[in-house]
mmCIF file of C-alpha atoms in Angstrom:
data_model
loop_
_atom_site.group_PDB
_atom_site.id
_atom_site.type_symbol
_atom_site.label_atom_id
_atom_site.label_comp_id
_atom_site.label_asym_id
_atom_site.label_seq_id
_atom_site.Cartn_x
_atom_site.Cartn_y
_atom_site.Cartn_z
ATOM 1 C CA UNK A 1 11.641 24.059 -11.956
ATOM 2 C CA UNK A 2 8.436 22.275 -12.666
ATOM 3 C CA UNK A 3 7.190 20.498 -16.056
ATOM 4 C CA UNK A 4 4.689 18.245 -17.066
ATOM 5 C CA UNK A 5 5.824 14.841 -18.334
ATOM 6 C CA UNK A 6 3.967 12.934 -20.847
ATOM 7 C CA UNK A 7 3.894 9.801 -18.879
ATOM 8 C CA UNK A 8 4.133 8.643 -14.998
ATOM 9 C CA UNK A 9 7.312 6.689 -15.840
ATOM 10 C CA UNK A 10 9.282 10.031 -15.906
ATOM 11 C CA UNK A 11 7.358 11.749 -13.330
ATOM 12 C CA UNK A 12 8.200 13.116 -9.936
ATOM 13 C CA UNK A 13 5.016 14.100 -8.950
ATOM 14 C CA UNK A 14 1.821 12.013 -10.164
ATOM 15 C CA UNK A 15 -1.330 13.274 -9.357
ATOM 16 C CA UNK A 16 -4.343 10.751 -9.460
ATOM 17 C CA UNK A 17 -7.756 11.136 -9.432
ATOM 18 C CA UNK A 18 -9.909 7.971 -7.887
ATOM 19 C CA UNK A 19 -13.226 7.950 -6.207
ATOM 20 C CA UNK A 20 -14.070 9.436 -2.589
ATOM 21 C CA UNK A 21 -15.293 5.820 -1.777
ATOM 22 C CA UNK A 22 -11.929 4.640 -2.970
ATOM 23 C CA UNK A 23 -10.431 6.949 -0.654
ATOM 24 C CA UNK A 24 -12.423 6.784 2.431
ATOM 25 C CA UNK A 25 -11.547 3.320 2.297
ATOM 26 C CA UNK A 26 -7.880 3.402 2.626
ATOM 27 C CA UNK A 27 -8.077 6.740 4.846
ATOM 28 C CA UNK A 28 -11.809 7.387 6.401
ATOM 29 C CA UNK A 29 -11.389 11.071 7.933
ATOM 30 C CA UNK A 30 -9.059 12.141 4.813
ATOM 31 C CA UNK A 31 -10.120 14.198 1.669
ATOM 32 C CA UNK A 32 -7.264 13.112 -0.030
ATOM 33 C CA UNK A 33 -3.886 12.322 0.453
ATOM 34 C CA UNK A 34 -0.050 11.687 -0.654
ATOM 35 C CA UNK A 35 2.167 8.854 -0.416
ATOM 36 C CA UNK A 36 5.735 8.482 -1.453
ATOM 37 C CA UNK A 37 7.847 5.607 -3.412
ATOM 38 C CA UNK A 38 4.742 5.354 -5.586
ATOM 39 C CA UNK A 39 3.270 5.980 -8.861
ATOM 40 C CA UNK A 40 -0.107 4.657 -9.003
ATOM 41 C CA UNK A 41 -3.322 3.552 -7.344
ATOM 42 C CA UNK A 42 -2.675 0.001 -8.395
ATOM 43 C CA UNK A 43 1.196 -0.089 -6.961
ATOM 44 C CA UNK A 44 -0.197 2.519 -3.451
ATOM 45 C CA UNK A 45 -3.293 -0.466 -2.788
ATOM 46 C CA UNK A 46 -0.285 -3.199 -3.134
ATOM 47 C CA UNK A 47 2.015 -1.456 -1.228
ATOM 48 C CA UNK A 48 -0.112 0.052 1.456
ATOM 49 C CA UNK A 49 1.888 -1.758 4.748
ATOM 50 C CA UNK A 50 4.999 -1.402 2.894
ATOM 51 C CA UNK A 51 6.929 1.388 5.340
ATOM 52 C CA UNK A 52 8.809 2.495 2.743
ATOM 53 C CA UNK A 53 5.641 4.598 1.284
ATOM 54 C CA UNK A 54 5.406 5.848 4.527
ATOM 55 C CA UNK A 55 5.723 9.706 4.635
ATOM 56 C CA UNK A 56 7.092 9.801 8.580
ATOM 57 C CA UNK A 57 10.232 7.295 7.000
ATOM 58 C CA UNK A 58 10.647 9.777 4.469
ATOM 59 C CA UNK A 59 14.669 10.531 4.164
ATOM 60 C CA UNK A 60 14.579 11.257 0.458
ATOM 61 C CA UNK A 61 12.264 11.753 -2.066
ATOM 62 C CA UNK A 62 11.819 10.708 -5.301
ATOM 63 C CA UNK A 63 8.425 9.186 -5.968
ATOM 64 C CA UNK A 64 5.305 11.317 -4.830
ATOM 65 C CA UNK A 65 1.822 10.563 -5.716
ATOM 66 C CA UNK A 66 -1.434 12.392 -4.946
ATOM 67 C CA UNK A 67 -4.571 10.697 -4.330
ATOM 68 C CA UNK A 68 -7.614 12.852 -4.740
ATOM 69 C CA UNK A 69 -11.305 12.242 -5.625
ATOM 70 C CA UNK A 70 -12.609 13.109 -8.927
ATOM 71 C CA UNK A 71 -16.865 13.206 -7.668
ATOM 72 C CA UNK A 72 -16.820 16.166 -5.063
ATOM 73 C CA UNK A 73 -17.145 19.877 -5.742
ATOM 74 C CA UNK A 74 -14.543 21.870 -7.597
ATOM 75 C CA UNK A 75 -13.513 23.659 -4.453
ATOM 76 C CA UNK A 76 -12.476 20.586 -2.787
ATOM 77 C CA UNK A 77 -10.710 19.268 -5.757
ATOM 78 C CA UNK A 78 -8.679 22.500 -5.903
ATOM 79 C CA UNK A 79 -8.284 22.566 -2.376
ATOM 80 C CA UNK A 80 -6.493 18.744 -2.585
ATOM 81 C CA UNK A 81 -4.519 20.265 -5.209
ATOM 82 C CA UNK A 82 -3.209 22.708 -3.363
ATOM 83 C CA UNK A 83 -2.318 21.382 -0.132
ATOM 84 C CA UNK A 84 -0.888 17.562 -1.633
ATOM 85 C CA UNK A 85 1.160 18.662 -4.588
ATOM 86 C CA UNK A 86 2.841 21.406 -1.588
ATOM 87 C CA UNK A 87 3.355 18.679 0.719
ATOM 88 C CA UNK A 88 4.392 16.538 -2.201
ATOM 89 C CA UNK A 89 6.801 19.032 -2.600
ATOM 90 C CA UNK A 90 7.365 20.173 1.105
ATOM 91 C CA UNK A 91 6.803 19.358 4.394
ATOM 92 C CA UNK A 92 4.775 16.634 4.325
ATOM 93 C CA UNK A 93 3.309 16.562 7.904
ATOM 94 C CA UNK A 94 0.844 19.031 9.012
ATOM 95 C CA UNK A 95 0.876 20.685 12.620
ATOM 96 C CA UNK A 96 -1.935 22.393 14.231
ATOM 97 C CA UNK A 97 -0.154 25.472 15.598
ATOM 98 C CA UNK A 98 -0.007 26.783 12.548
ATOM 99 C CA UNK A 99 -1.893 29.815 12.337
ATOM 100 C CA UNK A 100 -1.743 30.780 8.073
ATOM 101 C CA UNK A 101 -1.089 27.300 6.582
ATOM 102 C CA UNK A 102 -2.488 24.512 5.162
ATOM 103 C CA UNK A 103 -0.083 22.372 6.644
ATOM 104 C CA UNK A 104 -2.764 21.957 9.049
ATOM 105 C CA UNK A 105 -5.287 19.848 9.743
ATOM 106 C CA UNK A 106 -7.970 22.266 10.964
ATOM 107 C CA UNK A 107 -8.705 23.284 7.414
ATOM 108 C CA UNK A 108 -9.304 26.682 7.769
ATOM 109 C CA UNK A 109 -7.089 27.720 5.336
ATOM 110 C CA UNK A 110 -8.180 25.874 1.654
ATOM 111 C CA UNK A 111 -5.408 27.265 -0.466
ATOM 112 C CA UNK A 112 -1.642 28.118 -0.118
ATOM 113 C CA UNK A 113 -1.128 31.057 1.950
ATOM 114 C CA UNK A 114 1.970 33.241 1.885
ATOM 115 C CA UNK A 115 3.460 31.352 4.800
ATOM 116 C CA UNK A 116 3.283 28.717 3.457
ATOM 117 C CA UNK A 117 4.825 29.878 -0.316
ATOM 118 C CA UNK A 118 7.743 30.997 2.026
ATOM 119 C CA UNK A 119 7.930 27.308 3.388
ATOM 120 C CA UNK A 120 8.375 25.979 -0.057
ATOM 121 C CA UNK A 121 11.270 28.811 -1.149
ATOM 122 C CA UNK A 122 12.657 27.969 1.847
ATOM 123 C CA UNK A 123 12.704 23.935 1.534
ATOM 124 C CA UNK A 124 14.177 24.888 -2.213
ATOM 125 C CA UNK A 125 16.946 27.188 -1.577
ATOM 126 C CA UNK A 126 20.070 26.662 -2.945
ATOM 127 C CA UNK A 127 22.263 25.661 0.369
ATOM 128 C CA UNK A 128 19.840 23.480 1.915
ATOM 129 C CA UNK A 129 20.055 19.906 0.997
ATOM 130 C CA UNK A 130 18.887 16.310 1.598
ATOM 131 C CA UNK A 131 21.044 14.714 4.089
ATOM 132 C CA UNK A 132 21.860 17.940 6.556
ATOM 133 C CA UNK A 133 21.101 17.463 9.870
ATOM 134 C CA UNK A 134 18.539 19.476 12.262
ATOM 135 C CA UNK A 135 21.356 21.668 14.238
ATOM 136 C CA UNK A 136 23.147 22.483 10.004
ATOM 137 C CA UNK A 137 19.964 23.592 8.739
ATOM 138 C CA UNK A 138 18.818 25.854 11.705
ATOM 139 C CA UNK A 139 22.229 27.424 11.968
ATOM 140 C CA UNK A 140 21.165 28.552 7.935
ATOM 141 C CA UNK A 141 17.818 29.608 8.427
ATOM 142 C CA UNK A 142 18.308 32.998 9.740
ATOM 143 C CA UNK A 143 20.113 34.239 6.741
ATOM 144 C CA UNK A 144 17.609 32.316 4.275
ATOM 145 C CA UNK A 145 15.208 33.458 5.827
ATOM 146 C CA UNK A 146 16.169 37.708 6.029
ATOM 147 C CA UNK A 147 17.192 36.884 2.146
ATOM 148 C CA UNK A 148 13.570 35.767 1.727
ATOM 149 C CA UNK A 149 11.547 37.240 3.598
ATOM 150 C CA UNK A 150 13.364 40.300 4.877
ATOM 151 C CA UNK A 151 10.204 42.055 6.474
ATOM 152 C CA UNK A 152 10.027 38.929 8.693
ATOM 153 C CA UNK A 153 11.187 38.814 12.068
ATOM 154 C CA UNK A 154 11.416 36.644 15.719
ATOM 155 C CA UNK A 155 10.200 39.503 18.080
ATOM 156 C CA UNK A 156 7.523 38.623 19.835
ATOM 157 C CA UNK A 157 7.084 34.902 18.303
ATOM 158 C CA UNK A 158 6.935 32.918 21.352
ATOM 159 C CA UNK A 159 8.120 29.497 21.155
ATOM 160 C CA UNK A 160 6.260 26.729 20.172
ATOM 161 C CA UNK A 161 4.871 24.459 22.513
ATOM 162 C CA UNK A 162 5.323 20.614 21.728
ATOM 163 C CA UNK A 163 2.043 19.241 20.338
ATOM 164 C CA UNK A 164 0.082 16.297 22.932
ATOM 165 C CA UNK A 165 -0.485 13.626 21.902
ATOM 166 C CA UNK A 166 -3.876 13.046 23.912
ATOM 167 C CA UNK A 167 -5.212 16.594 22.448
ATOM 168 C CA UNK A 168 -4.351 15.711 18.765
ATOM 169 C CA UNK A 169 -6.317 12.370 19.259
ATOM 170 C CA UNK A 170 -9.287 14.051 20.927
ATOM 171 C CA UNK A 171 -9.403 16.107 17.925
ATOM 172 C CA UNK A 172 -9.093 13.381 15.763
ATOM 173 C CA UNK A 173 -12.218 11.798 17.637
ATOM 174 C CA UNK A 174 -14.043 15.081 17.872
ATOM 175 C CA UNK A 175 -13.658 15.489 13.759
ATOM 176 C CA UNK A 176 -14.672 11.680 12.817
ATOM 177 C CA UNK A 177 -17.921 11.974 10.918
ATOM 178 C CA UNK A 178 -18.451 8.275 11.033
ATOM 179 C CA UNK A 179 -18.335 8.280 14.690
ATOM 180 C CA UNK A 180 -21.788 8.351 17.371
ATOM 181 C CA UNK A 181 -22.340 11.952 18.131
ATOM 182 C CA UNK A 182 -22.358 11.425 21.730
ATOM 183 C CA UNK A 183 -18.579 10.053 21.105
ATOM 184 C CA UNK A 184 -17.485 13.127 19.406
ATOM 185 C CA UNK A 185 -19.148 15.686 21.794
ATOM 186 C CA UNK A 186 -17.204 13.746 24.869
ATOM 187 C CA UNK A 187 -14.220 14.241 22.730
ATOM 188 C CA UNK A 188 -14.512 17.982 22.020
ATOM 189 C CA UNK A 189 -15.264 18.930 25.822
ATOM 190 C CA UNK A 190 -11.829 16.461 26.404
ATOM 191 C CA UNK A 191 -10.100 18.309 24.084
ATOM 192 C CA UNK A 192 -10.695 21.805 25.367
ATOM 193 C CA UNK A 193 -10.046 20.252 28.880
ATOM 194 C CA UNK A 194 -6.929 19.160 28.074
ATOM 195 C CA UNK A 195 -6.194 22.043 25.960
ATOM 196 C CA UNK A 196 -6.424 24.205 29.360
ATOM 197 C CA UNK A 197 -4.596 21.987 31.293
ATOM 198 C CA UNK A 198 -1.793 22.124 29.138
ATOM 199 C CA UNK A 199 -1.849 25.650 29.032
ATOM 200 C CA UNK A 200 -2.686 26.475 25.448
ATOM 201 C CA UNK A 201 -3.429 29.684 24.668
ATOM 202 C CA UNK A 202 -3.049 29.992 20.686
ATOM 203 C CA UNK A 203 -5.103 28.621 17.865
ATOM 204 C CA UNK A 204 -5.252 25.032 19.459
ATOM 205 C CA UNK A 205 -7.536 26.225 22.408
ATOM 206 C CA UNK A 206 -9.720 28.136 19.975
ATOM 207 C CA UNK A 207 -9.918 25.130 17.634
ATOM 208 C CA UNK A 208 -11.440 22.972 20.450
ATOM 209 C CA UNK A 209 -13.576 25.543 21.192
ATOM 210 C CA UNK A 210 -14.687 25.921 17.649
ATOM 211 C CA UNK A 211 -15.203 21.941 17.646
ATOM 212 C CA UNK A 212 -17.228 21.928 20.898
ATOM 213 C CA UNK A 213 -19.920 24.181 19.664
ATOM 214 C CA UNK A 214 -20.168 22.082 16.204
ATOM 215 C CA UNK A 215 -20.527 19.411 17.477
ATOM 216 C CA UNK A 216 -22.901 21.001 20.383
ATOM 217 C CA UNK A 217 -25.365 22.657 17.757
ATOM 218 C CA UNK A 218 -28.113 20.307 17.407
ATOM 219 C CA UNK A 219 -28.015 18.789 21.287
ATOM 220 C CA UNK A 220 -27.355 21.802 22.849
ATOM 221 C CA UNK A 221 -27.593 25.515 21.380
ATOM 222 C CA UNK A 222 -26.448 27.335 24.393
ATOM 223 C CA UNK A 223 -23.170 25.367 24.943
ATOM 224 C CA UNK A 224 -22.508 25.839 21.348
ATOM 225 C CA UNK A 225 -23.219 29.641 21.076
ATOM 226 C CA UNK A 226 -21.391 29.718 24.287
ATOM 227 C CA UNK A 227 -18.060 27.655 22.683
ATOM 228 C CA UNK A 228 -18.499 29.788 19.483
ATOM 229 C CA UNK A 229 -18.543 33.056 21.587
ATOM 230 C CA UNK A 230 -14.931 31.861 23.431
ATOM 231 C CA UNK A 231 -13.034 30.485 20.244
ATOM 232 C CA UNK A 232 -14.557 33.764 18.553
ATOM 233 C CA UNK A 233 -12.595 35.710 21.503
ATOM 234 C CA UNK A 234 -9.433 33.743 21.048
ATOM 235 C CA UNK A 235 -9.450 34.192 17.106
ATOM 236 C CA UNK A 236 -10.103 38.050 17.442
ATOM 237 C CA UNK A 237 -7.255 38.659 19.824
ATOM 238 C CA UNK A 238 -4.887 37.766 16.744
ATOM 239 C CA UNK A 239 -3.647 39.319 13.913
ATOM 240 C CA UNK A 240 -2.836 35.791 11.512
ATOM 241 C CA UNK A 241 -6.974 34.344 12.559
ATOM 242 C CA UNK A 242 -9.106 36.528 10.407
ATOM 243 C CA UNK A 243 -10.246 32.852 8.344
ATOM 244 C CA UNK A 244 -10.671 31.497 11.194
ATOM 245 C CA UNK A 245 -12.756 33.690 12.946
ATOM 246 C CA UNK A 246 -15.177 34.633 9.477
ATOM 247 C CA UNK A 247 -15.988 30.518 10.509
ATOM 248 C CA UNK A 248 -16.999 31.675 13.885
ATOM 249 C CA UNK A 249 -18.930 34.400 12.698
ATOM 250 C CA UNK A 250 -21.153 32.464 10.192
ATOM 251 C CA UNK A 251 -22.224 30.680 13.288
ATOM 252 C CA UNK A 252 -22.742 33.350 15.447
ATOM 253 C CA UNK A 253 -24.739 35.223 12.558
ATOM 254 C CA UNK A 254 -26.840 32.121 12.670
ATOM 255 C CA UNK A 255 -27.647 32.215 15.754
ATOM 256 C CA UNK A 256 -28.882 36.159 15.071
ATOM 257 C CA UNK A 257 -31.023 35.216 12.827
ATOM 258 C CA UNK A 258 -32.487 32.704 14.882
ATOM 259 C CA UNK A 259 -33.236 35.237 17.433
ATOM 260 C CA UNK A 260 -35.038 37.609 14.561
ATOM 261 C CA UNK A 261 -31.566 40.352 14.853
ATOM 262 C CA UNK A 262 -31.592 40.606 11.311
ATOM 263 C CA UNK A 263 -29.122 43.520 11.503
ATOM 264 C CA UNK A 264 -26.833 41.803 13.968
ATOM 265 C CA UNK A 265 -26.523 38.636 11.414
ATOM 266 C CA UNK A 266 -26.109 41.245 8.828
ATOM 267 C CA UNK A 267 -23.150 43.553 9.904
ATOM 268 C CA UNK A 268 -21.915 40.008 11.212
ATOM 269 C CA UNK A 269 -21.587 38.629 7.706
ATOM 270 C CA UNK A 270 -20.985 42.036 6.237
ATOM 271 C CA UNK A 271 -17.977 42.359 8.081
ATOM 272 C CA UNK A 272 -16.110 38.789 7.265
ATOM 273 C CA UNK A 273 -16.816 38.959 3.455
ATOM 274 C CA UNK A 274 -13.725 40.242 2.579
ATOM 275 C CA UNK A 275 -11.682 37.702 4.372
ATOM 276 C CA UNK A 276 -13.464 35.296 3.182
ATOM 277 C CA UNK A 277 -13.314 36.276 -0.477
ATOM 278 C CA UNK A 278 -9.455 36.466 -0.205
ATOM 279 C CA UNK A 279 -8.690 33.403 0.968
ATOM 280 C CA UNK A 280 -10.922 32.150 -1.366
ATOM 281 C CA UNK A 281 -13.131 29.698 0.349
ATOM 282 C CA UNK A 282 -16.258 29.512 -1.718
ATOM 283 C CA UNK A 283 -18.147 27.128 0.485
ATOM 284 C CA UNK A 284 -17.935 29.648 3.454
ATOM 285 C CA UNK A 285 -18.510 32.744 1.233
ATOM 286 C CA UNK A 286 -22.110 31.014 -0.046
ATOM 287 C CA UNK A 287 -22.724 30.158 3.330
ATOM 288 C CA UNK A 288 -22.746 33.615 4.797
ATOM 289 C CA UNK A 289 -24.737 35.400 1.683
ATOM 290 C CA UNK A 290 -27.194 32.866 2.223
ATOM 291 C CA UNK A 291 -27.872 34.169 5.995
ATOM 292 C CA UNK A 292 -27.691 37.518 5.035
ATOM 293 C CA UNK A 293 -30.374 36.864 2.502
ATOM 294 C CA UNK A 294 -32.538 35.548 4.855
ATOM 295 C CA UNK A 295 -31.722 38.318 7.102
ATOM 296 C CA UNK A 296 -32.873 40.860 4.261
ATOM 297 C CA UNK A 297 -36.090 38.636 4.096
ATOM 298 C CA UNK A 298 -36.585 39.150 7.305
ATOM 299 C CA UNK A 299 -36.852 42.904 6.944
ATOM 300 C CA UNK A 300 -39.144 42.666 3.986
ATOM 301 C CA UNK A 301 -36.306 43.784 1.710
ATOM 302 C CA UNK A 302 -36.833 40.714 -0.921
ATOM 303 C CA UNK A 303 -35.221 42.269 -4.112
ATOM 304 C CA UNK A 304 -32.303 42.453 -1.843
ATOM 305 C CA UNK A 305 -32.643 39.333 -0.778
ATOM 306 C CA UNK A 306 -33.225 37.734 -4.351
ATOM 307 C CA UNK A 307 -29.447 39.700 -5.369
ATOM 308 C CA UNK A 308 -27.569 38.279 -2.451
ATOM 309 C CA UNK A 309 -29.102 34.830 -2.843
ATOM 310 C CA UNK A 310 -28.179 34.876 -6.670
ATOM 311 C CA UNK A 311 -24.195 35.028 -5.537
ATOM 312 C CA UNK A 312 -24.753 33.118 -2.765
ATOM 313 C CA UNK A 313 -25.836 29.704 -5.415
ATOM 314 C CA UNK A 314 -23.168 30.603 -7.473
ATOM 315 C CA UNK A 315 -20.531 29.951 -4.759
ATOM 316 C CA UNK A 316 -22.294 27.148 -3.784
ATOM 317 C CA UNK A 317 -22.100 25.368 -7.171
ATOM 318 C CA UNK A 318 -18.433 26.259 -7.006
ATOM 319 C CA UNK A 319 -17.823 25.233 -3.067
ATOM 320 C CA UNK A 320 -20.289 22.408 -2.544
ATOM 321 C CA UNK A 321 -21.148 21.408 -6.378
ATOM 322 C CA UNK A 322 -23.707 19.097 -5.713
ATOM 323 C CA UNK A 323 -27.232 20.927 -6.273
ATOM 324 C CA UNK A 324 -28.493 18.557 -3.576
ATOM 325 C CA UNK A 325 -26.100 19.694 -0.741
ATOM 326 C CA UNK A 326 -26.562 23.165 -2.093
ATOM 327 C CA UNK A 327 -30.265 22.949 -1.381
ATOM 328 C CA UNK A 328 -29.761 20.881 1.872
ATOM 329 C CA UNK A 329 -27.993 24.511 2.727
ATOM 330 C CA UNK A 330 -30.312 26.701 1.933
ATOM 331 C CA UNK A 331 -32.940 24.559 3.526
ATOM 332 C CA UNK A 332 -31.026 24.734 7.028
ATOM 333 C CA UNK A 333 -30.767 28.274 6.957
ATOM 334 C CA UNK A 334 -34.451 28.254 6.101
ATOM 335 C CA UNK A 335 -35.516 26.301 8.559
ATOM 336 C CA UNK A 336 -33.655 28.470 11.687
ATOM 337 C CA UNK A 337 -35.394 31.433 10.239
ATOM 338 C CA UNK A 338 -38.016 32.726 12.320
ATOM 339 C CA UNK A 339 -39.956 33.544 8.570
ATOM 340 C CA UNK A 340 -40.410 29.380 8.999
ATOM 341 C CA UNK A 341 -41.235 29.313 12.446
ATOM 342 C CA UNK A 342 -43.722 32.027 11.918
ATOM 343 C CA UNK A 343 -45.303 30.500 8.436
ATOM 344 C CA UNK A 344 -44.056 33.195 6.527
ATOM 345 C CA UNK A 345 -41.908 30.919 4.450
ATOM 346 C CA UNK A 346 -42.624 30.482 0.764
#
């Protein structure tokens, strides 16, 4: 059961909104964040080398707080909503073979997902409890587990192979905004190199795929359309990566409309909406009506163009928030357009 005190004193959970400078200063590559054995800003920022708020020397809980910004778009402030207060609540680690979750640091997924509802019945249910050891509470799963979930199964689930350490950290590299390009396009081509050698064949290969072609876009266009195309493969040969491969497509669909294949980018986006739309990732959604806008530009269909732009700003306001980044969008889109190459722009 869940309440809302009228005070942190009695609260389990506290949830605390600070500035994104505040927290990019404590944890640079983090939107947000939780800690336990604390209950404010002022007590985390004294207690920040104290081990005891440390959430990998967790053995009990008590005490969660969750950090997020207050100045960035409404998505992202729901989005650190619902992934903290879950892992407040939950698991508190994230792993990156997790295909439906957003106990994972890939961020496809922005909100709570089935799976991971099923996690949190799970960590709640009445015969698990703090203090039970690995072997006591895998010998009680399977029965949890058919009373929760009784459509679920283990055929054809492969087992999961152990994360390395090397790949997580070329990731980490490959994902640091603050770093020198050239560093974090060496660390995407490691991280698909080591994701082969290791034999990866799930989401983790298509993930440094994905990453190599970001990070690829502006230096090199072919290897990036190249890496999209592969993680693109990977994502479609899987029924839980339909997120995952809608991200994928907005790239590829840029690239169409690049190359003046207006109806290419078109049944690209067309085709992804959905998805999108359910898993409710405004940012992406505004994103993809914005190409196919331009696309409908392209084939002098501007009333149809006008309508699709008009819902792409008002995800935008929504997933990015800030009218500057919104137009920093649409300017980007703009400018692959061969309508600006040509001098057909308005």
């Amino acid at each position: 059961p869940i309440t809302r005190t009228s005070g942190t004193g009695t609260a389990s959970i506290v949830i605390e909104p600070v500035t994104r400078a505040q927290i990019q200063r404590v944890a640079p590559s983090a939107a947000c964040f939780v800690r336990p054995n604390v209950s404010s800003w002022k007590e985390y920022r004294a207690r920040k080398n104290d081990r005891d708020t440390y959430w990998n020397r967790l053995t009990k809980r008590t005490r969660m707080t969750v950090f997020l910004p207050h100045d960035v778009a409404p998505q992202e402030i729901r989005d650190c909503l619902h992934e903290e207060i879950a892992q407040a609540l939950g698991p508190v680690n994230d792993l990156y073979r997790l295909s439906q979750s957003v106990f994972n640091d890939d961020n496809f997924h922005t909100v709570l997902t089935g799976y991971d509802m099923l996690i949190l019945r799970t960590y709640y249910e009445g015969t698990l409890r703090t203090g039970m050891s690995e072997f006591q509470v895998a010998e009680r799963l399977p029965d949890i587990l058919l009373r929760l979930n009784p459509a679920g199964g283990r055929q054809g689930i492969a087992p999961p192979v152990p994360p390395r350490k090397a790949w997580v950290s070329t990731v980490n590299d490959a994902t640091a905004l603050s770093a020198p390009k050239a560093r974090r396009r060496a660390a995407a081509d490691r991280s698909v190199a080591l994701a082969q050698q290791a034999g990866l064949t799930d989401i983790r290969l298509g993930l440094s795929f994905y990453l190599k072609g970001r990070v690829s876009l502006t230096h090199d266009p072919d290897k990036a359309l190249a890496a999209f195309l592969t993680a693109g493969r990977i994502y479609q040969n899987r029924p839980d990566t339909a997120i995952h491969e809608a991200h994928v497509a907005l790239q590829i669909a840029a690239f169409q409309l690049a190359a003046g294949r207006s109806d290419v980018a078109i049944a690209l986006v067309d085709a992804h909406l959905d998805v999108v739309r359910e898993a409710e990732h405004a940012a992406l959604l505004s994103l993809l009506l914005m190409v196919k806008a331009e696309a409908f530009e392209l084939q002098g269909r501007p009333g149809d163009a006008a309508r699709i732009q008009r819902d792409a700003l008002a995800w935008a306001r929504y997933g990015f928030g800030d009218e500057k980044k919104i137009r920093k969008r649409a300017e980007e889109i703009l400018a692959i357009s061969p309508r600006s190459r040509d001098g057909g722009a308005a």
